[in-house]
mmCIF file of N, CA, C and O in Angstrom:
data_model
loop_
_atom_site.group_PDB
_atom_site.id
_atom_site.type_symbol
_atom_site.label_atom_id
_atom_site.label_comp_id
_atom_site.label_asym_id
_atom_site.label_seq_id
_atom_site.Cartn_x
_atom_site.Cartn_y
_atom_site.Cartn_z
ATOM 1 N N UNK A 10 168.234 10.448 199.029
ATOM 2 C CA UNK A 10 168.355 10.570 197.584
ATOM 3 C C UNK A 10 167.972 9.237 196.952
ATOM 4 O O UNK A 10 168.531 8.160 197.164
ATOM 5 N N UNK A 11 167.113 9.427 196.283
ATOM 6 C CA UNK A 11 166.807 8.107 195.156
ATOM 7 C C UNK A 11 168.102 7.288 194.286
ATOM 8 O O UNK A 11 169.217 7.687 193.948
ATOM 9 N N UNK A 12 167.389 5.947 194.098
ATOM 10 C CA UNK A 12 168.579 5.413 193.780
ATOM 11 C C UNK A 12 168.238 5.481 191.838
ATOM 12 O O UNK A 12 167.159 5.915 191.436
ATOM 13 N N UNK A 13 168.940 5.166 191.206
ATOM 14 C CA UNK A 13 169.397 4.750 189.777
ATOM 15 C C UNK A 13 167.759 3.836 189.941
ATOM 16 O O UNK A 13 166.710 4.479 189.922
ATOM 17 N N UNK A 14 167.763 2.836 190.042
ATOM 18 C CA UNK A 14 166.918 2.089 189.434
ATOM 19 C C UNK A 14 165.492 2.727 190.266
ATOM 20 O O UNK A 14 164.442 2.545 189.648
ATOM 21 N N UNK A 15 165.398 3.326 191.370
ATOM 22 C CA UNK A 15 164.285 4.183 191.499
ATOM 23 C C UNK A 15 163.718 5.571 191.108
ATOM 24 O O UNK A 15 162.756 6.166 191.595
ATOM 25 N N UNK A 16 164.496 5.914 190.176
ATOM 26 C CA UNK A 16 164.480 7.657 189.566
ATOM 27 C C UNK A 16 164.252 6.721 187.830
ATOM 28 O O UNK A 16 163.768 7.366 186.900
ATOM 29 N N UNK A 17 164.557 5.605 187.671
ATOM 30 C CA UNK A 17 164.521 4.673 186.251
ATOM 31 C C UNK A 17 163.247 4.787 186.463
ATOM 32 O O UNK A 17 162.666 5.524 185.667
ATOM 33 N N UNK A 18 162.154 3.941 187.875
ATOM 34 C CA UNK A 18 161.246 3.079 187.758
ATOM 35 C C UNK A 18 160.206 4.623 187.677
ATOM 36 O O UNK A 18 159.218 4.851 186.977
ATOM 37 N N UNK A 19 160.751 5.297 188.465
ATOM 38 C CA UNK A 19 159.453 6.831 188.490
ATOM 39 C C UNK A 19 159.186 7.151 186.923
ATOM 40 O O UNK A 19 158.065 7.027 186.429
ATOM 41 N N UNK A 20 160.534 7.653 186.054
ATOM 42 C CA UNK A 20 160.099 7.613 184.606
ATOM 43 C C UNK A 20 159.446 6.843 183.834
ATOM 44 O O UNK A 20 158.785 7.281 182.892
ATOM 45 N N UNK A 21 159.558 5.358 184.181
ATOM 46 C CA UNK A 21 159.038 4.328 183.415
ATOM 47 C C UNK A 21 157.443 4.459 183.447
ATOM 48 O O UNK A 21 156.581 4.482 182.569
ATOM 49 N N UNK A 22 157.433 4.515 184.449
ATOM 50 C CA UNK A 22 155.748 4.529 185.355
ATOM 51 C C UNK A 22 154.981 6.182 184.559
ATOM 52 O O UNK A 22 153.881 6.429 184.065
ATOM 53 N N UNK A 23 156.083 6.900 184.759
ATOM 54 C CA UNK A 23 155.361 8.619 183.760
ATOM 55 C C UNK A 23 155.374 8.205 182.051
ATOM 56 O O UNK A 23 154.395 8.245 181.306
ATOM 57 N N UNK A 24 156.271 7.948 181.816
ATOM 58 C CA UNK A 24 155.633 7.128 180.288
ATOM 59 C C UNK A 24 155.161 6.169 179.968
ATOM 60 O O UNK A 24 155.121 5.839 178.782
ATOM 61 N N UNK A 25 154.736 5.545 180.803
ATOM 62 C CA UNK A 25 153.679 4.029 180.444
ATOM 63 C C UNK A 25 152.142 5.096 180.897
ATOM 64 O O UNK A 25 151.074 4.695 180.434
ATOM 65 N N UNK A 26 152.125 6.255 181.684
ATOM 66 C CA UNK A 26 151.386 7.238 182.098
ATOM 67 C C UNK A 26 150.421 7.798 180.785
ATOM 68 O O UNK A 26 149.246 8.154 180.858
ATOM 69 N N UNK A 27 151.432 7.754 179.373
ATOM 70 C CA UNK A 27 151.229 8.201 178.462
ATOM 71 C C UNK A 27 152.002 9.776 178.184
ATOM 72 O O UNK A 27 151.730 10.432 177.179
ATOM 73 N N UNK A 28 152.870 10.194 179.101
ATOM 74 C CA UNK A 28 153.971 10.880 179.083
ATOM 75 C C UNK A 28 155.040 10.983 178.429
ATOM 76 O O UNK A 28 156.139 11.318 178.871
ATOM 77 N N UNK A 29 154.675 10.611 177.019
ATOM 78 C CA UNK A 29 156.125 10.639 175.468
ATOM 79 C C UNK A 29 156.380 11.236 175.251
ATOM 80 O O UNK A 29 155.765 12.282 175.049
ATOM 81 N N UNK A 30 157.767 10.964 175.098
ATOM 82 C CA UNK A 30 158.505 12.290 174.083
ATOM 83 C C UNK A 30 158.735 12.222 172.572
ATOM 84 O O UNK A 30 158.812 11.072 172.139
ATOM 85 N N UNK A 31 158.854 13.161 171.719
ATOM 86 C CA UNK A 31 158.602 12.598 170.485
ATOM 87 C C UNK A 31 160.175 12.149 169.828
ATOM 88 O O UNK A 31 160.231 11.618 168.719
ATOM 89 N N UNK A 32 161.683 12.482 170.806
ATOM 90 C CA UNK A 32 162.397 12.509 170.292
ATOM 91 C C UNK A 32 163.301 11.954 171.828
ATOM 92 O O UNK A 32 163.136 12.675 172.811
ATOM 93 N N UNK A 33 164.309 10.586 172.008
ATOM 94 C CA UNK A 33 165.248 10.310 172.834
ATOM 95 C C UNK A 33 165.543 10.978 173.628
ATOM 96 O O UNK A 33 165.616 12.142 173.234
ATOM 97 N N UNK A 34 165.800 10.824 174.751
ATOM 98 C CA UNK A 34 166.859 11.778 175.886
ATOM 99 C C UNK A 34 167.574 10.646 176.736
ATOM 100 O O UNK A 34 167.089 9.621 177.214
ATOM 101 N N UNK A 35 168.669 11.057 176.777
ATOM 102 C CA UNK A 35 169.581 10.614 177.709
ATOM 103 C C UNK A 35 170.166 11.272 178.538
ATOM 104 O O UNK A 35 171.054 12.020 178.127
ATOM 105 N N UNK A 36 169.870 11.219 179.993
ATOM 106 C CA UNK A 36 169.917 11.694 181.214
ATOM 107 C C UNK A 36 171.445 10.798 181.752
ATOM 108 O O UNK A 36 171.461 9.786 182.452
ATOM 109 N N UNK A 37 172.504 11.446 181.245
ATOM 110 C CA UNK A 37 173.860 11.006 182.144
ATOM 111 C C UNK A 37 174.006 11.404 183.365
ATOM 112 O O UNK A 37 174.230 12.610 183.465
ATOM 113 N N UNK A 38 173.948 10.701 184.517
ATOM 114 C CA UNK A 38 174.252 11.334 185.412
ATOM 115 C C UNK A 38 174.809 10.999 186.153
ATOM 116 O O UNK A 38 174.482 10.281 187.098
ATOM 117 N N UNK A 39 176.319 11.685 185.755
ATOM 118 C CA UNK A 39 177.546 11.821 185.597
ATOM 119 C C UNK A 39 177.830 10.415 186.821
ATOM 120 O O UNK A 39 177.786 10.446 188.051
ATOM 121 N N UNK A 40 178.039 9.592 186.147
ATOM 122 C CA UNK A 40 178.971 8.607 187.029
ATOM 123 C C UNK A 40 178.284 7.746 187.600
ATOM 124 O O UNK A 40 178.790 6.738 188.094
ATOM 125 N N UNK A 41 176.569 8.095 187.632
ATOM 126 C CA UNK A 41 175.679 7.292 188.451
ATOM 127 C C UNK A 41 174.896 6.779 187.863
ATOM 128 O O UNK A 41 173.840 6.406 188.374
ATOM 129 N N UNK A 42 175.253 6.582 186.371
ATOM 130 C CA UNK A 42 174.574 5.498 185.222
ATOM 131 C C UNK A 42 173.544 6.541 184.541
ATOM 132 O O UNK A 42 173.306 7.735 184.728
ATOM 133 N N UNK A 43 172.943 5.360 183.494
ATOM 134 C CA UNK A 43 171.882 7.198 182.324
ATOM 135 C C UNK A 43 170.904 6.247 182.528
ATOM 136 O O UNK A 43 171.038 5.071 182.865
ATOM 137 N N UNK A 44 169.591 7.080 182.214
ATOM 138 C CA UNK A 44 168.515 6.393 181.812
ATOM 139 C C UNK A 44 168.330 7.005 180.695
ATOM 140 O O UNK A 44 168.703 8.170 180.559
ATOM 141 N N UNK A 45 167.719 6.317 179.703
ATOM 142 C CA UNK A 45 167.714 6.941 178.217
ATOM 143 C C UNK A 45 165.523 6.538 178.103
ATOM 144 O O UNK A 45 164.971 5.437 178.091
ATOM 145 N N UNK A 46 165.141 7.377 178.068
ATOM 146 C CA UNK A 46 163.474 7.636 177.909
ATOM 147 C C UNK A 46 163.781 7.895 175.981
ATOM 148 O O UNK A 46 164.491 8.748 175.447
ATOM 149 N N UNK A 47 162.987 6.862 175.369
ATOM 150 C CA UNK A 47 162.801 6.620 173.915
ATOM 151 C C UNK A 47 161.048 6.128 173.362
ATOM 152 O O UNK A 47 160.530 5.065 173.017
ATOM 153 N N UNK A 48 160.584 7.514 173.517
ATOM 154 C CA UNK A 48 158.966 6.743 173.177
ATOM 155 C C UNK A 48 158.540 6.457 175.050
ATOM 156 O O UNK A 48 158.661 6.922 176.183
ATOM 157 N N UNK A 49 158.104 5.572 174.411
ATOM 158 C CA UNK A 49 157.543 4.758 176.056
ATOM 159 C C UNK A 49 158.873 3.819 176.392
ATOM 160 O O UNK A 49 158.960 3.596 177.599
ATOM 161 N N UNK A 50 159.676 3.363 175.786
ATOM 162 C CA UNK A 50 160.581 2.742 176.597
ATOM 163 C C UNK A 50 161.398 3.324 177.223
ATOM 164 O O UNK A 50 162.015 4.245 176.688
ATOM 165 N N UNK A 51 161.659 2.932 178.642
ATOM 166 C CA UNK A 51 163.028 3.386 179.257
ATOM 167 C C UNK A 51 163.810 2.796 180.085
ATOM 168 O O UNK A 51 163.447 1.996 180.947
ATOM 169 N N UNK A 52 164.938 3.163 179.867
ATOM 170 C CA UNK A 52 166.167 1.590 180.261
ATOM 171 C C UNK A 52 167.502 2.377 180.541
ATOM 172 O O UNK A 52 167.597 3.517 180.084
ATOM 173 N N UNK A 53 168.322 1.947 181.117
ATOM 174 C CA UNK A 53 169.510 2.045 181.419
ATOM 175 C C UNK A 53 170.643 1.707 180.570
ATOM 176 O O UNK A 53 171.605 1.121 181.067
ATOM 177 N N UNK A 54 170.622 2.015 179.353
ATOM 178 C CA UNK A 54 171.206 1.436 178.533
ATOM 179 C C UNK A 54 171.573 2.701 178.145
ATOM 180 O O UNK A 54 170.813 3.666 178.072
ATOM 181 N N UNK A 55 173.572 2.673 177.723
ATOM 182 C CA UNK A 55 173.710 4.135 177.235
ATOM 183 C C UNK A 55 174.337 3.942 175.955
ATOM 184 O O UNK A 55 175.443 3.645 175.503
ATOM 185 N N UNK A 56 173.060 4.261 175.512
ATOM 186 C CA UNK A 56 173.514 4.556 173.859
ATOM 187 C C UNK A 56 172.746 5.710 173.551
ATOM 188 O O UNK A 56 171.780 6.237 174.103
ATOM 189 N N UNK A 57 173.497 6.010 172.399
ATOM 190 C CA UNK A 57 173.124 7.402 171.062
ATOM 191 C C UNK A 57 171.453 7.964 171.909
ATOM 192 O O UNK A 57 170.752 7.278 172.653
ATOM 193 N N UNK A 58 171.273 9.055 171.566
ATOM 194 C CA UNK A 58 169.868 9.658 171.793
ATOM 195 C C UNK A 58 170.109 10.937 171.439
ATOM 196 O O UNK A 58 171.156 11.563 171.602
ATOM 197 N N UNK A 59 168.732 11.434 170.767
ATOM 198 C CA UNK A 59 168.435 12.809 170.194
ATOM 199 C C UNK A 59 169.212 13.945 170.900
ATOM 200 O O UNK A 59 169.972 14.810 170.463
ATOM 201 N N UNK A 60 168.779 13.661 172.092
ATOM 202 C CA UNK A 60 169.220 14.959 173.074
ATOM 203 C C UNK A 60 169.708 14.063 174.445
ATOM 204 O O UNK A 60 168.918 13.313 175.017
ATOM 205 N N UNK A 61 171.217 14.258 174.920
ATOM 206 C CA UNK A 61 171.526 14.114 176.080
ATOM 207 C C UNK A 61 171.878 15.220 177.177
ATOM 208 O O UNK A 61 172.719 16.068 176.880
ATOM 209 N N UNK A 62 171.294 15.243 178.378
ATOM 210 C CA UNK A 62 171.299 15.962 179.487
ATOM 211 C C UNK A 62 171.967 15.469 180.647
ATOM 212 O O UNK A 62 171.520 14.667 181.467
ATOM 213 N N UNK A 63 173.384 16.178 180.632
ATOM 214 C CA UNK A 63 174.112 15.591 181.834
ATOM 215 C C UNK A 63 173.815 16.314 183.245
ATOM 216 O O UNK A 63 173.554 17.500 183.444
ATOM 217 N N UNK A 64 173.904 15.494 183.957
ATOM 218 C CA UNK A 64 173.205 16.445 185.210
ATOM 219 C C UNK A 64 173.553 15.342 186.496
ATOM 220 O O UNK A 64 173.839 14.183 186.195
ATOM 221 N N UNK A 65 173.509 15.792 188.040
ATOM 222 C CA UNK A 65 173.590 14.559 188.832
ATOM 223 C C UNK A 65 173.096 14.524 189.329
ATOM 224 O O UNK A 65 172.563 15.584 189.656
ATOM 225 N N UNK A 66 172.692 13.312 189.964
ATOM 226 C CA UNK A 66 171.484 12.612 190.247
ATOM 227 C C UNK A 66 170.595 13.737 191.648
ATOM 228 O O UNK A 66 169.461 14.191 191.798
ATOM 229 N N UNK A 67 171.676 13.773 192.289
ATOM 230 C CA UNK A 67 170.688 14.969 193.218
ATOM 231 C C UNK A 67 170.089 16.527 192.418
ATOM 232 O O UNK A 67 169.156 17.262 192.740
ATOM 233 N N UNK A 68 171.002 16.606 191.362
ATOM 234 C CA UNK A 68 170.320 18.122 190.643
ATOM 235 C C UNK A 68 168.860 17.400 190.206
ATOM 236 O O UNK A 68 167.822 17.897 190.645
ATOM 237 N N UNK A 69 168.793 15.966 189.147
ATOM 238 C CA UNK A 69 167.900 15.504 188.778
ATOM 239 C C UNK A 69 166.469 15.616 189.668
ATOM 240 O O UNK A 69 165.360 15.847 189.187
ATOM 241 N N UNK A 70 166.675 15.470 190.595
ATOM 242 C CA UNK A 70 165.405 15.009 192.048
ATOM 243 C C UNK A 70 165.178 16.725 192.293
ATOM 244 O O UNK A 70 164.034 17.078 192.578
ATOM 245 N N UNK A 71 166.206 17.733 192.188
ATOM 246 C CA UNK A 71 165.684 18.672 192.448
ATOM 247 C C UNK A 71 164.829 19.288 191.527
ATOM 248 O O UNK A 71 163.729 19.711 191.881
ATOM 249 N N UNK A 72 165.327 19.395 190.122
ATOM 250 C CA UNK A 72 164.478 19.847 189.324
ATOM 251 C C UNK A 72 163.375 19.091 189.469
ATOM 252 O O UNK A 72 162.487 19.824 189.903
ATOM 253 N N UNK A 73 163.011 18.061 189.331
ATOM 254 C CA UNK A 73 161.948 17.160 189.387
ATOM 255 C C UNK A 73 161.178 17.828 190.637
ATOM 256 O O UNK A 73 159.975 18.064 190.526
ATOM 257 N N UNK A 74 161.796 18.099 191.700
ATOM 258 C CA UNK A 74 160.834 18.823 192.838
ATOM 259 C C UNK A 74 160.780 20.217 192.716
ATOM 260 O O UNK A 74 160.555 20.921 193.701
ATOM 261 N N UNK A 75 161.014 20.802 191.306
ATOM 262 C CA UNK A 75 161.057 22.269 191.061
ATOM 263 C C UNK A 75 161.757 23.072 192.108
ATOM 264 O O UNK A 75 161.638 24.295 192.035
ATOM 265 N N UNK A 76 162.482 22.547 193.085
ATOM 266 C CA UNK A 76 163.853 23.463 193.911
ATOM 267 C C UNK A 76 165.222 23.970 193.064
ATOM 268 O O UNK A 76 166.137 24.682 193.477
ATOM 269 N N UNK A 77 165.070 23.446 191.931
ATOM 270 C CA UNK A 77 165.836 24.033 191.279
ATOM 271 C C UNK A 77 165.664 24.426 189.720
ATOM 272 O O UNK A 77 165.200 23.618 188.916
ATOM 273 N N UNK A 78 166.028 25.583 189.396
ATOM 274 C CA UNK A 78 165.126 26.356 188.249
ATOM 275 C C UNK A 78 166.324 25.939 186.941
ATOM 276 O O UNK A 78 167.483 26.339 186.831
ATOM 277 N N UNK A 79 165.452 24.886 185.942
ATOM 278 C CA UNK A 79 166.150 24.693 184.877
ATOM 279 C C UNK A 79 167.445 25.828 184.081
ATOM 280 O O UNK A 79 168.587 25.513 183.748
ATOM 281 N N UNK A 80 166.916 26.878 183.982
ATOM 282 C CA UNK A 80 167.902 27.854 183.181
ATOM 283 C C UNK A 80 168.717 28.534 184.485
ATOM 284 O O UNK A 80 169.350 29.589 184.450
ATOM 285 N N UNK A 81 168.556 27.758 185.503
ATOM 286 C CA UNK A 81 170.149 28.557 186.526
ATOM 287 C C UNK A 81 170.663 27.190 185.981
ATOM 288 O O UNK A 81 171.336 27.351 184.962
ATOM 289 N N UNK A 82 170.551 26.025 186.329
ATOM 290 C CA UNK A 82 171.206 25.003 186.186
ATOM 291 C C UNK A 82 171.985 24.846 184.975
ATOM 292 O O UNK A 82 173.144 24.436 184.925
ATOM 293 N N UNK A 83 171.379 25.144 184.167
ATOM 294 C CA UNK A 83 172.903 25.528 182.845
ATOM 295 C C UNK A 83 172.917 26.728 182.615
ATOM 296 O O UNK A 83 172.739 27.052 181.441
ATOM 297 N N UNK A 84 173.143 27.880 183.705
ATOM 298 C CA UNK A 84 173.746 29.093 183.206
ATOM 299 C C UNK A 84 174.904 28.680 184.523
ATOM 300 O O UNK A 84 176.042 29.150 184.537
ATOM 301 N N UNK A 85 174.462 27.875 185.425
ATOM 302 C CA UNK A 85 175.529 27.626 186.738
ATOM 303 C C UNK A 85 176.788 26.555 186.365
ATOM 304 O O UNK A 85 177.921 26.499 186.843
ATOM 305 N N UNK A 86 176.100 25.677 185.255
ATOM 306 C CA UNK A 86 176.957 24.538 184.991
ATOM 307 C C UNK A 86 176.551 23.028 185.842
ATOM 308 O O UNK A 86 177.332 22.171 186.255
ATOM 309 N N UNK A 87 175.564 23.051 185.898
ATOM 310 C CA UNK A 87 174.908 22.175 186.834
ATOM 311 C C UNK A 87 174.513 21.127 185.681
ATOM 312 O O UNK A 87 175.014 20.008 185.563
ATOM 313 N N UNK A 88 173.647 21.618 184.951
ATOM 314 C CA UNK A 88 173.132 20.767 183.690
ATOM 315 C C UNK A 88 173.731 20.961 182.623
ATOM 316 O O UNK A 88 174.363 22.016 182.570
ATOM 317 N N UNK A 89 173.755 20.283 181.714
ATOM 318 C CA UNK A 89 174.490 20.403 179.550
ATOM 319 C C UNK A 89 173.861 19.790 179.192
ATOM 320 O O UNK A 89 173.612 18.669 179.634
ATOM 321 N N UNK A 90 173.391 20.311 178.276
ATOM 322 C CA UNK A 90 172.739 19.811 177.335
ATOM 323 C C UNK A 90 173.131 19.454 175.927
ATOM 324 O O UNK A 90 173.996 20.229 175.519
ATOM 325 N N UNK A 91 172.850 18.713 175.216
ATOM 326 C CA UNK A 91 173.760 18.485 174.215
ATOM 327 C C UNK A 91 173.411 19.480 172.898
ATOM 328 O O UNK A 91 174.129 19.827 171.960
ATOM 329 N N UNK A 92 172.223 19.746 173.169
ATOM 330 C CA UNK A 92 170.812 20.369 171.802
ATOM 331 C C UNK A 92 170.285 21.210 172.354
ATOM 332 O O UNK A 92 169.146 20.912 172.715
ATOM 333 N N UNK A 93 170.818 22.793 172.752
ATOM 334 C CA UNK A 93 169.648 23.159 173.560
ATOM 335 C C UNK A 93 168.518 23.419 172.539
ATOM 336 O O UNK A 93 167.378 23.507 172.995
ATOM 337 N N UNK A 94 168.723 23.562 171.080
ATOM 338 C CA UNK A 94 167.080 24.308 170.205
ATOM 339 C C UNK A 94 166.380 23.033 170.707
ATOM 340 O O UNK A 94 165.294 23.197 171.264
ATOM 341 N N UNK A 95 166.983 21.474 170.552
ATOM 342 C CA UNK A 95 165.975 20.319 170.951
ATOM 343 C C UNK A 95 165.447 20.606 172.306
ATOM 344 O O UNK A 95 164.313 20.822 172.732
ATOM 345 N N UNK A 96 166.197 20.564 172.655
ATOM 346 C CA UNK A 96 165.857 20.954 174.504
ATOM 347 C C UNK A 96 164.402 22.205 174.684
ATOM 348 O O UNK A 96 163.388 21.993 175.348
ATOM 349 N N UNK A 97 164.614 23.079 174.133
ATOM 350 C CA UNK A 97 163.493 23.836 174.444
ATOM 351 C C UNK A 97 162.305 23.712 173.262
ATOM 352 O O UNK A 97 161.430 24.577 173.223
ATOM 353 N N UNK A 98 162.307 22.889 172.551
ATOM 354 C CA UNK A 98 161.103 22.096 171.246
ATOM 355 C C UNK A 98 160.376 21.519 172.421
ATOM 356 O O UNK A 98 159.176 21.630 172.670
ATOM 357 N N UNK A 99 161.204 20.949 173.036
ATOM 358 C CA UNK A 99 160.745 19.400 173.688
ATOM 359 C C UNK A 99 160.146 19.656 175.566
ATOM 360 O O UNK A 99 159.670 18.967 176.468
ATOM 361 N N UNK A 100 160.526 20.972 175.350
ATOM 362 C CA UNK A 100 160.301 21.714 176.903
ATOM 363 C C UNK A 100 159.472 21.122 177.687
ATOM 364 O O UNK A 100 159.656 20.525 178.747
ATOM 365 N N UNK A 101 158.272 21.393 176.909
ATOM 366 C CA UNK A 101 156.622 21.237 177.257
ATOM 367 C C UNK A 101 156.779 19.474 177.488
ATOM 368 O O UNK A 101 156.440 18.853 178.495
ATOM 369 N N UNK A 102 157.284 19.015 176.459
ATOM 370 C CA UNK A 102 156.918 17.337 176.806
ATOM 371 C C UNK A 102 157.605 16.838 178.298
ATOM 372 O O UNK A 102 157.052 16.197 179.191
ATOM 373 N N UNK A 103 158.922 17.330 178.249
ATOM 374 C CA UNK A 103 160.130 17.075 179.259
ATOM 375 C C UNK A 103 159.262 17.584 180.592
ATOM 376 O O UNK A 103 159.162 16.752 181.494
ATOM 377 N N UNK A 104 158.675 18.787 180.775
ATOM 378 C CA UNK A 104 158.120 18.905 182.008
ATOM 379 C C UNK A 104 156.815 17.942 182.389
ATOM 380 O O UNK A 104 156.722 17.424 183.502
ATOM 381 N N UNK A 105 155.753 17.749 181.280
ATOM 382 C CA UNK A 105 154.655 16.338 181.604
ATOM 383 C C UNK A 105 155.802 15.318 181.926
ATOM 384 O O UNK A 105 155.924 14.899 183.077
ATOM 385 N N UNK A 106 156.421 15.021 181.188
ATOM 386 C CA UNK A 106 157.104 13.418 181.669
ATOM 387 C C UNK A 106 157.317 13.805 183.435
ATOM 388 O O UNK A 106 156.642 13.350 184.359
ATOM 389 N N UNK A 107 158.600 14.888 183.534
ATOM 390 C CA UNK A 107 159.339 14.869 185.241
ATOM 391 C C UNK A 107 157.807 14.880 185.934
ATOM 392 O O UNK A 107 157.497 14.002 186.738
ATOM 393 N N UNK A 108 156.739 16.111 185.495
ATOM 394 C CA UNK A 108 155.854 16.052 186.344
ATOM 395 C C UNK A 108 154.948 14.693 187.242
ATOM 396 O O UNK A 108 154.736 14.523 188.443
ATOM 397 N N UNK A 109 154.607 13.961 186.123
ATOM 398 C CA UNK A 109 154.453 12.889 186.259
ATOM 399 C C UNK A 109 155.615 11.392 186.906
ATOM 400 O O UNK A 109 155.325 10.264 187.304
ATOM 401 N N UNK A 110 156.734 11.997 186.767
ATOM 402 C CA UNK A 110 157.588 11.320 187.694
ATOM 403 C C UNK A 110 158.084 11.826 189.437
ATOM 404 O O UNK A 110 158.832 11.261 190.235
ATOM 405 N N UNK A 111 157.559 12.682 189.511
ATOM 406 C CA UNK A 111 157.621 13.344 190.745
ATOM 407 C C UNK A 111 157.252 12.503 191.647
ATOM 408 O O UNK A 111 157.219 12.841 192.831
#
């Protein structure tokens, strides 16, 4: 399992890619620190953001390897979202970014 600052550096690398989102996310995951993706910046810093997605760090790596299908993960309780109407606006961007962090 990837660590915090290597699941950080994969995102960083998909939005310096040119992989933006047009609106914050903060990825809590749960207990194992957030990365918050804002534009092209992304950092470990947990503050305020448009849309936060709690999830843990091994669900994270799975979705990212498509082994696990976004809408079981919050119909199971795996993922929360804070916004889902943001959450599915932002669908399309959220999958270029993970794709590109894969």
């Amino acid at each position: 399992m990837a660590t915090l600052e290597e699941l950080t550096d994969r995102i960083r690398r998909a939005a310096a890619s040119g992989a933006v989102l047009d609106k914050s996310i903060k990825l809590d995951l749960k207990g194992d620190g957030v990365i918050l993706v804002d534009g092209a910046d992304v950092s470990n810093d947990d503050r305020a953001a448009d849309l936060t997605v709690t999830i843990s760090r091994r669900d994270l790596e799975a979705l990212g390897r498509r082994e696990l299908d976004p809408m079981r993960a919050i119909m199971t309780g795996r993922m929360k979202l804070s916004d889902m109407g943001l959450a599915m606006k932002l669908q399309a961007q959220i999958q270029a970014l993970f794709s590109k962090a894969s």
